[in-house]
C-alpha positions as a Markdown table, in Angstrom:
| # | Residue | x | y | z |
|---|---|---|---|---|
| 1 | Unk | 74.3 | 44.8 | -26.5 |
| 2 | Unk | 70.7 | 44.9 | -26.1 |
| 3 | Unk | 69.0 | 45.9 | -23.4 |
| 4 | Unk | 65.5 | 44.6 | -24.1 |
| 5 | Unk | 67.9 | 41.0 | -23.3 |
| 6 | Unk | 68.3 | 42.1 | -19.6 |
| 7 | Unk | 64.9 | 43.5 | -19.3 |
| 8 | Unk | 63.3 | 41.1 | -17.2 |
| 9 | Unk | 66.6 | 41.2 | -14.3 |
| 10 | Unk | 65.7 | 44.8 | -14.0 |
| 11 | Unk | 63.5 | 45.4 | -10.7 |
| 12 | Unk | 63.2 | 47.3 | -7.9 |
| 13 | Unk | 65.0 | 44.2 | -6.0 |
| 14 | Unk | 67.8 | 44.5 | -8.0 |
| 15 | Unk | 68.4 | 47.8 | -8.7 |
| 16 | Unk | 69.9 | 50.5 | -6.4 |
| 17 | Unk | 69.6 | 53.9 | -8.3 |
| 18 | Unk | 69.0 | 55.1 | -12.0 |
| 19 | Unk | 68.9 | 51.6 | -14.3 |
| 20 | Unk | 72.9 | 50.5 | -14.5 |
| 21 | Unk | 72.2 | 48.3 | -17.0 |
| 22 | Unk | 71.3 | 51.7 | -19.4 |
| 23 | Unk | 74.4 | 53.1 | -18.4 |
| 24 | Unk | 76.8 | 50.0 | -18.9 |
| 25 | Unk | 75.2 | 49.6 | -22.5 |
| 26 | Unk | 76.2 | 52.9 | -23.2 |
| 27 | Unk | 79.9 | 52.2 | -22.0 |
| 28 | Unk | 79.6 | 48.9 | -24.2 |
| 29 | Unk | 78.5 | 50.3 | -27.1 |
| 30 | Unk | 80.6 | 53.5 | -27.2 |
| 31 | Unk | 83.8 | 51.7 | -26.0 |
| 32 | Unk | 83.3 | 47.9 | -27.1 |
| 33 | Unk | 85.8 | 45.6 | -25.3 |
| 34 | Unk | 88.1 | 43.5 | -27.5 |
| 35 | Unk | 89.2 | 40.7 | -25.4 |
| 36 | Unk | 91.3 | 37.5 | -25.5 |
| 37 | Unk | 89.6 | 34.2 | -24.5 |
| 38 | Unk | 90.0 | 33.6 | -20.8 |
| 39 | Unk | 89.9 | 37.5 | -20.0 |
| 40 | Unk | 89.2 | 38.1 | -16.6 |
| 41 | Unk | 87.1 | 41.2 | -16.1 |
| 42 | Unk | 86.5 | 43.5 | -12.2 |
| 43 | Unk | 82.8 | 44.5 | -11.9 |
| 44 | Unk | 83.9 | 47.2 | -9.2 |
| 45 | Unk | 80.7 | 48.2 | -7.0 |
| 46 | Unk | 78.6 | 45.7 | -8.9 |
| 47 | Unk | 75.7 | 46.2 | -6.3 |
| 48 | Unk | 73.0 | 43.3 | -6.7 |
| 49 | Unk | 74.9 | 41.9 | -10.0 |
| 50 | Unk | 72.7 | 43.1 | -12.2 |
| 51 | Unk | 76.0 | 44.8 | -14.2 |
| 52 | Unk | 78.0 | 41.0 | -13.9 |
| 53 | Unk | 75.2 | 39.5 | -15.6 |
| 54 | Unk | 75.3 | 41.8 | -18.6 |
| 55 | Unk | 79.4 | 41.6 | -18.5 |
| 56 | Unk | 79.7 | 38.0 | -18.6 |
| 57 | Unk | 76.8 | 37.2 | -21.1 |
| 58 | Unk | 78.1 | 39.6 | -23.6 |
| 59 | Unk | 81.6 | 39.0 | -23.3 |
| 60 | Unk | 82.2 | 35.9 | -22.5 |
| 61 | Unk | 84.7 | 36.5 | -20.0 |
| 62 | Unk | 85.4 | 35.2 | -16.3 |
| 63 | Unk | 84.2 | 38.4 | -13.9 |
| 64 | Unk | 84.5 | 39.5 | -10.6 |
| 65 | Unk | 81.9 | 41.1 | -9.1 |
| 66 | Unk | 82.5 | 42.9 | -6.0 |
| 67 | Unk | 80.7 | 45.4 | -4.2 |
| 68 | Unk | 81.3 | 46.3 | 0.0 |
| 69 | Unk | 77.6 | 46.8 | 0.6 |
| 70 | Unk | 75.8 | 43.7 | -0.9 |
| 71 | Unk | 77.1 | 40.1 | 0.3 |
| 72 | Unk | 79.0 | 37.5 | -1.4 |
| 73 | Unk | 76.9 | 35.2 | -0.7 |
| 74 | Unk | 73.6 | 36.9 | -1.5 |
| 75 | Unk | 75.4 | 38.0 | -5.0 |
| 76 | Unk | 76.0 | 34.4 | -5.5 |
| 77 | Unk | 72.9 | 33.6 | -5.1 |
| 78 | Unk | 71.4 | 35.8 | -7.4 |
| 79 | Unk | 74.2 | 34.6 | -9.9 |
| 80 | Unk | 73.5 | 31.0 | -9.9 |
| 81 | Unk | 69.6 | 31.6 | -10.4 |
| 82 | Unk | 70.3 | 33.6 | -13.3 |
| 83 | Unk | 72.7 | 30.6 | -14.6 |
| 84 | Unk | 75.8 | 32.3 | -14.7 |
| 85 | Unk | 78.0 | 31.1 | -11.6 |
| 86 | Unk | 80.3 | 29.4 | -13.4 |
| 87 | Unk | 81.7 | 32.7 | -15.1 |
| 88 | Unk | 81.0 | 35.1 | -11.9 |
| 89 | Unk | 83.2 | 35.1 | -8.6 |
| 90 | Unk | 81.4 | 37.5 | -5.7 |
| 91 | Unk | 83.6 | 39.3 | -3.6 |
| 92 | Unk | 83.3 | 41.9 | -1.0 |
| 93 | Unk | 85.7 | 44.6 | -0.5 |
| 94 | Unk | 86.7 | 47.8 | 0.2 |
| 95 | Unk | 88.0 | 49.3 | -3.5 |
| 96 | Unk | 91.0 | 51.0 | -1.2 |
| 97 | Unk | 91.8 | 47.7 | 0.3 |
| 98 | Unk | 91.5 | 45.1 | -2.9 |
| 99 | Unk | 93.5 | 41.7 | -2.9 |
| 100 | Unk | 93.6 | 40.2 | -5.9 |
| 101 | Unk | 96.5 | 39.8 | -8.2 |
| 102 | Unk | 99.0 | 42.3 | -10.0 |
| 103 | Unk | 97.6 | 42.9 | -13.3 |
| 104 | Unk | 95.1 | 40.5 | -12.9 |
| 105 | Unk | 92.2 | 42.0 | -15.2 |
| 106 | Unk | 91.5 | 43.0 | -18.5 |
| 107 | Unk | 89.0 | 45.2 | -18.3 |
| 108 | Unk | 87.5 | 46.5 | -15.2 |
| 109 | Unk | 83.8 | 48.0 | -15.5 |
| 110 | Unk | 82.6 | 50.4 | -12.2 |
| 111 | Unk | 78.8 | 51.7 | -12.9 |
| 112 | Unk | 77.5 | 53.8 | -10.2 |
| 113 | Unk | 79.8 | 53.4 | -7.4 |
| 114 | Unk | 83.0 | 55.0 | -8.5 |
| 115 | Unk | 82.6 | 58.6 | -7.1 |
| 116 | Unk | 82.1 | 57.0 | -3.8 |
| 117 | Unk | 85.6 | 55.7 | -3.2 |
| 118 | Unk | 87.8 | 57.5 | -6.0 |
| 119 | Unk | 87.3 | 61.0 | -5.7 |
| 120 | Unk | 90.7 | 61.8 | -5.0 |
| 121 | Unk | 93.5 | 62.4 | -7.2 |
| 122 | Unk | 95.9 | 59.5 | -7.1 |
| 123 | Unk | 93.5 | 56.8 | -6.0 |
| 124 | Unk | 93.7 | 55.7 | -10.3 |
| 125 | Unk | 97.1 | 55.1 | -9.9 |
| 126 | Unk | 97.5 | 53.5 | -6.6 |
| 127 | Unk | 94.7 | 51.9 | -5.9 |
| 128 | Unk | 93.6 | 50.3 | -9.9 |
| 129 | Unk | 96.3 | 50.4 | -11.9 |
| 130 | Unk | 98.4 | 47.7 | -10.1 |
| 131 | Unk | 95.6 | 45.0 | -10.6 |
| 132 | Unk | 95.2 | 46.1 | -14.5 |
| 133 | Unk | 97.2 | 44.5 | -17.3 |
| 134 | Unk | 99.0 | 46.1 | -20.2 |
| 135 | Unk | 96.7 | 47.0 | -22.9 |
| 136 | Unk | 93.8 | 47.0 | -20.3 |
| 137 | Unk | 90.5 | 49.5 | -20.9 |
| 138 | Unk | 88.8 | 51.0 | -17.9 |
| 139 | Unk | 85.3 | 51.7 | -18.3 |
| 140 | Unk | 83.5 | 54.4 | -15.5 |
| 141 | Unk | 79.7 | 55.5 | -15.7 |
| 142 | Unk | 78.7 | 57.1 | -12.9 |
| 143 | Unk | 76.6 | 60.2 | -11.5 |
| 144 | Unk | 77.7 | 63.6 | -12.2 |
| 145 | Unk | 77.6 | 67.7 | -12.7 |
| 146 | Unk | 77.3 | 69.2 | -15.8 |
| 147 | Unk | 81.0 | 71.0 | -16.9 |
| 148 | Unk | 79.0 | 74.5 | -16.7 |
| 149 | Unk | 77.8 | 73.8 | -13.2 |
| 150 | Unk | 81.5 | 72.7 | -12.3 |
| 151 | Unk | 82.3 | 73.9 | -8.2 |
| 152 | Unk | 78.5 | 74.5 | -7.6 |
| 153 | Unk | 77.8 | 71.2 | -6.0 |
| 154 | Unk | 77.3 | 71.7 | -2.7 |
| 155 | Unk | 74.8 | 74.7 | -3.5 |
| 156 | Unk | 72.7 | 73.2 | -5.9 |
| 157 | Unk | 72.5 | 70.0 | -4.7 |
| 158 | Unk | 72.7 | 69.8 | -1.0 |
| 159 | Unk | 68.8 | 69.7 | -0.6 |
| 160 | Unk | 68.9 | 66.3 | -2.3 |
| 161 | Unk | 72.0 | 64.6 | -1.8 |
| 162 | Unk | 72.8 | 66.2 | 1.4 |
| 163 | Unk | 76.7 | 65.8 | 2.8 |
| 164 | Unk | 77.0 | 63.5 | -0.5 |
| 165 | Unk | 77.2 | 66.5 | -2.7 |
| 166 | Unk | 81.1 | 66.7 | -3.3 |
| 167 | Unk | 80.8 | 63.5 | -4.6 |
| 168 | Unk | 79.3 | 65.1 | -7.8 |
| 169 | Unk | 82.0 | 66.3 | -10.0 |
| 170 | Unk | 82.2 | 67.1 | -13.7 |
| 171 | Unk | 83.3 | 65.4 | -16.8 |
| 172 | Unk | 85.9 | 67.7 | -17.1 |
| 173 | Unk | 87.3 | 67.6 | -13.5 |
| 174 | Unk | 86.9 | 64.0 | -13.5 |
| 175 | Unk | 89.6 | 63.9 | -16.3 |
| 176 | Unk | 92.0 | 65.5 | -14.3 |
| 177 | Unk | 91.2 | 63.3 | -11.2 |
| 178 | Unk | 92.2 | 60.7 | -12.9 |
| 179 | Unk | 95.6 | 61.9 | -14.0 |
| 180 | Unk | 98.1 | 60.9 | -15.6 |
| 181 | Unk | 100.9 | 57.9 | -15.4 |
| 182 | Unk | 103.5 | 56.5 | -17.9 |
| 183 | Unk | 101.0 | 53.3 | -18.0 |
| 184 | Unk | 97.8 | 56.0 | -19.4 |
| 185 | Unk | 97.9 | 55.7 | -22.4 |
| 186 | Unk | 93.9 | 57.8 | -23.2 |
| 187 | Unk | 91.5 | 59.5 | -20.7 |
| 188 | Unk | 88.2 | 60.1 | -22.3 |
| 189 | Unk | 85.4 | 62.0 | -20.2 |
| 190 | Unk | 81.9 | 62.4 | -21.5 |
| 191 | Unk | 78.1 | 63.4 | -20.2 |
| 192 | Unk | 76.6 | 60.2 | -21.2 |
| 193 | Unk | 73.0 | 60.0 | -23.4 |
| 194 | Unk | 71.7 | 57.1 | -21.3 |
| 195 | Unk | 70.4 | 60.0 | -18.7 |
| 196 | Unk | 66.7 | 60.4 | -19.1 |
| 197 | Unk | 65.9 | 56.5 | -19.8 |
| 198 | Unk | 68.3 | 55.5 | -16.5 |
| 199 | Unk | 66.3 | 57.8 | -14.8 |
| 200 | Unk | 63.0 | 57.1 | -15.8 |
| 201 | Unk | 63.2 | 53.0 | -15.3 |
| 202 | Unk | 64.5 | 54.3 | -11.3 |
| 203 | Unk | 61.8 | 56.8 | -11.2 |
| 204 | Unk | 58.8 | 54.5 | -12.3 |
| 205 | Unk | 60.2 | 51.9 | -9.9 |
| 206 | Unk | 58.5 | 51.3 | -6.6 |
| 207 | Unk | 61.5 | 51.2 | -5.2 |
| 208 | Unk | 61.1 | 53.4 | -1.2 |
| 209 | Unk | 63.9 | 55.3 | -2.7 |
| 210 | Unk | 62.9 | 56.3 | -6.1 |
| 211 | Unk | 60.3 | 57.8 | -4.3 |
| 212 | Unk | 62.4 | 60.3 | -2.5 |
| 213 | Unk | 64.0 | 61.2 | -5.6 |
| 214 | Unk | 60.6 | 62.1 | -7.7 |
| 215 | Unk | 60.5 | 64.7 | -5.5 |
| 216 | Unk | 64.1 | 66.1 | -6.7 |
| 217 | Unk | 63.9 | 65.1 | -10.2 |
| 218 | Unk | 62.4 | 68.3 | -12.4 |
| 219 | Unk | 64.1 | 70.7 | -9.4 |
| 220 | Unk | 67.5 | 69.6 | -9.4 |
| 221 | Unk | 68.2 | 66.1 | -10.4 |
| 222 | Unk | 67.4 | 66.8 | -14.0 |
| 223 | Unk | 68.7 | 70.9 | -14.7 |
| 224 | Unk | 72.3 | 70.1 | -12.8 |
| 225 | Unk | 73.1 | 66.7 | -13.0 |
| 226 | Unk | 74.4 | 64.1 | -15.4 |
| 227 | Unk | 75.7 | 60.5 | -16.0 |
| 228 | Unk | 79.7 | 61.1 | -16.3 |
| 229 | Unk | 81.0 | 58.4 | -18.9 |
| 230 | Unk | 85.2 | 57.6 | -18.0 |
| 231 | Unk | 87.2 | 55.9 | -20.9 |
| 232 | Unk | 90.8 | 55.0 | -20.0 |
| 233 | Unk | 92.9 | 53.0 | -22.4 |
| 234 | Unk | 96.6 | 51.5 | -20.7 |
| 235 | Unk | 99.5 | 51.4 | -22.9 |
| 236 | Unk | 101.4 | 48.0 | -23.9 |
């Protein structure tokens, strides 16, 4: 994909941290999705939609964009003024309480939200894997500590984040959240590229708050933090 194709969606009304759309091309590119006509993908946390409309325009498929913070209805919307309701059904629930059906999607695509919800060890297997087909691919971006800073969270980056801090885990003990299951086939964890330019397009934003995080950025955003990329491959 290119991003210079979403450019123009990209503002401070639609985005709600560093620029998802940087980190889902990354995902895209480094893991490219090969799907069957009619797929049916799960945008998990999709925020404003900004990551459905990249989703469905490059792959063609049927998605479900759900997120528990942002409406439905003021999703939908944003989907049919962007011209894409006809592939893109808006949901809102809670990721520990989902209803749809038993190996339902494809794919399913979580970009910034993850580590809010799925921090736990088991939460893979009981909460995603009975909605994902055979074959499926699980792809993760989200917000991060480097490996060497691994157990330091709460010390480094408590000024900024606060009591959200344990939510900042590494690559590495990311993999081993995710565990293992006779349906696993690959876990992949990575500190993604995309950091820097996801970061700057937030920063430069006038969103109220980027500002607060300007203030973090050089101090502890930048030296201890990171963009965690999750590929998961399912057996057949």
């Amino acid at each position: 994909m290119n991003f210079n194709d979403y450019k123009k969606y990209v503002s401070a009304e639609t985005m709600m941290g560093p620029n998802s759309v940087r980190i889902l091309e990354e995902l895209l590119d480094k893991y490219p999705l090969q799907l069957e006509p009619n797929a049916q993908i799960l945008d998990l946390g999709c925020g404003t939609g900004l990551t459905s409309l990249v989703i469905a325009r490059e792959t063609g498929s049927r998605v479900y964009a759900n997120d528990l913070w942002i409406s439905a209805e003021e999703n939908r919307k944003r989907f049919t003024r962007w011209g894409i309701i006809d592939r893109v059904t808006s949901a809102r629930e809670d990721a520990n309480e989902l209803h749809f059906e038993a190996k339902q999607f494809d794919a399913l695509i979580s970009v910034d939200s993850y580590h809010y919800f799925a921090g736990e060890m088991g939460f893979f297997q009981d909460k995603i894997l009975p909605f994902m087909k055979d074959t499926g691919t699980v792809l993760i971006g989200i917000p991060g500590l480097k490996d060497e800073y691994e157990g330091r969270a709460d010390e480094l980056l408590s000024n900024w984040t606060g009591d959200e801090s344990y939510m900042f885990k590494s690559p590495r003990l990311w993999k081993e959240i995710i565990g293992s299951h006779d349906r696993i086939e690959t876990v992949k964890t990575w500190e993604m590229d995309c950091f820097d330019v996801a970061w700057n397009d937030w920063l430069i934003s006038d969103h109220k708050f980027a500002l607060g995080d300007r203030k973090h950025f050089e101090t502890i955003i930048k030296p201890y933090t990171c963009f965690v990329g999750i590929y998961i491959k399912l057996r057949s």
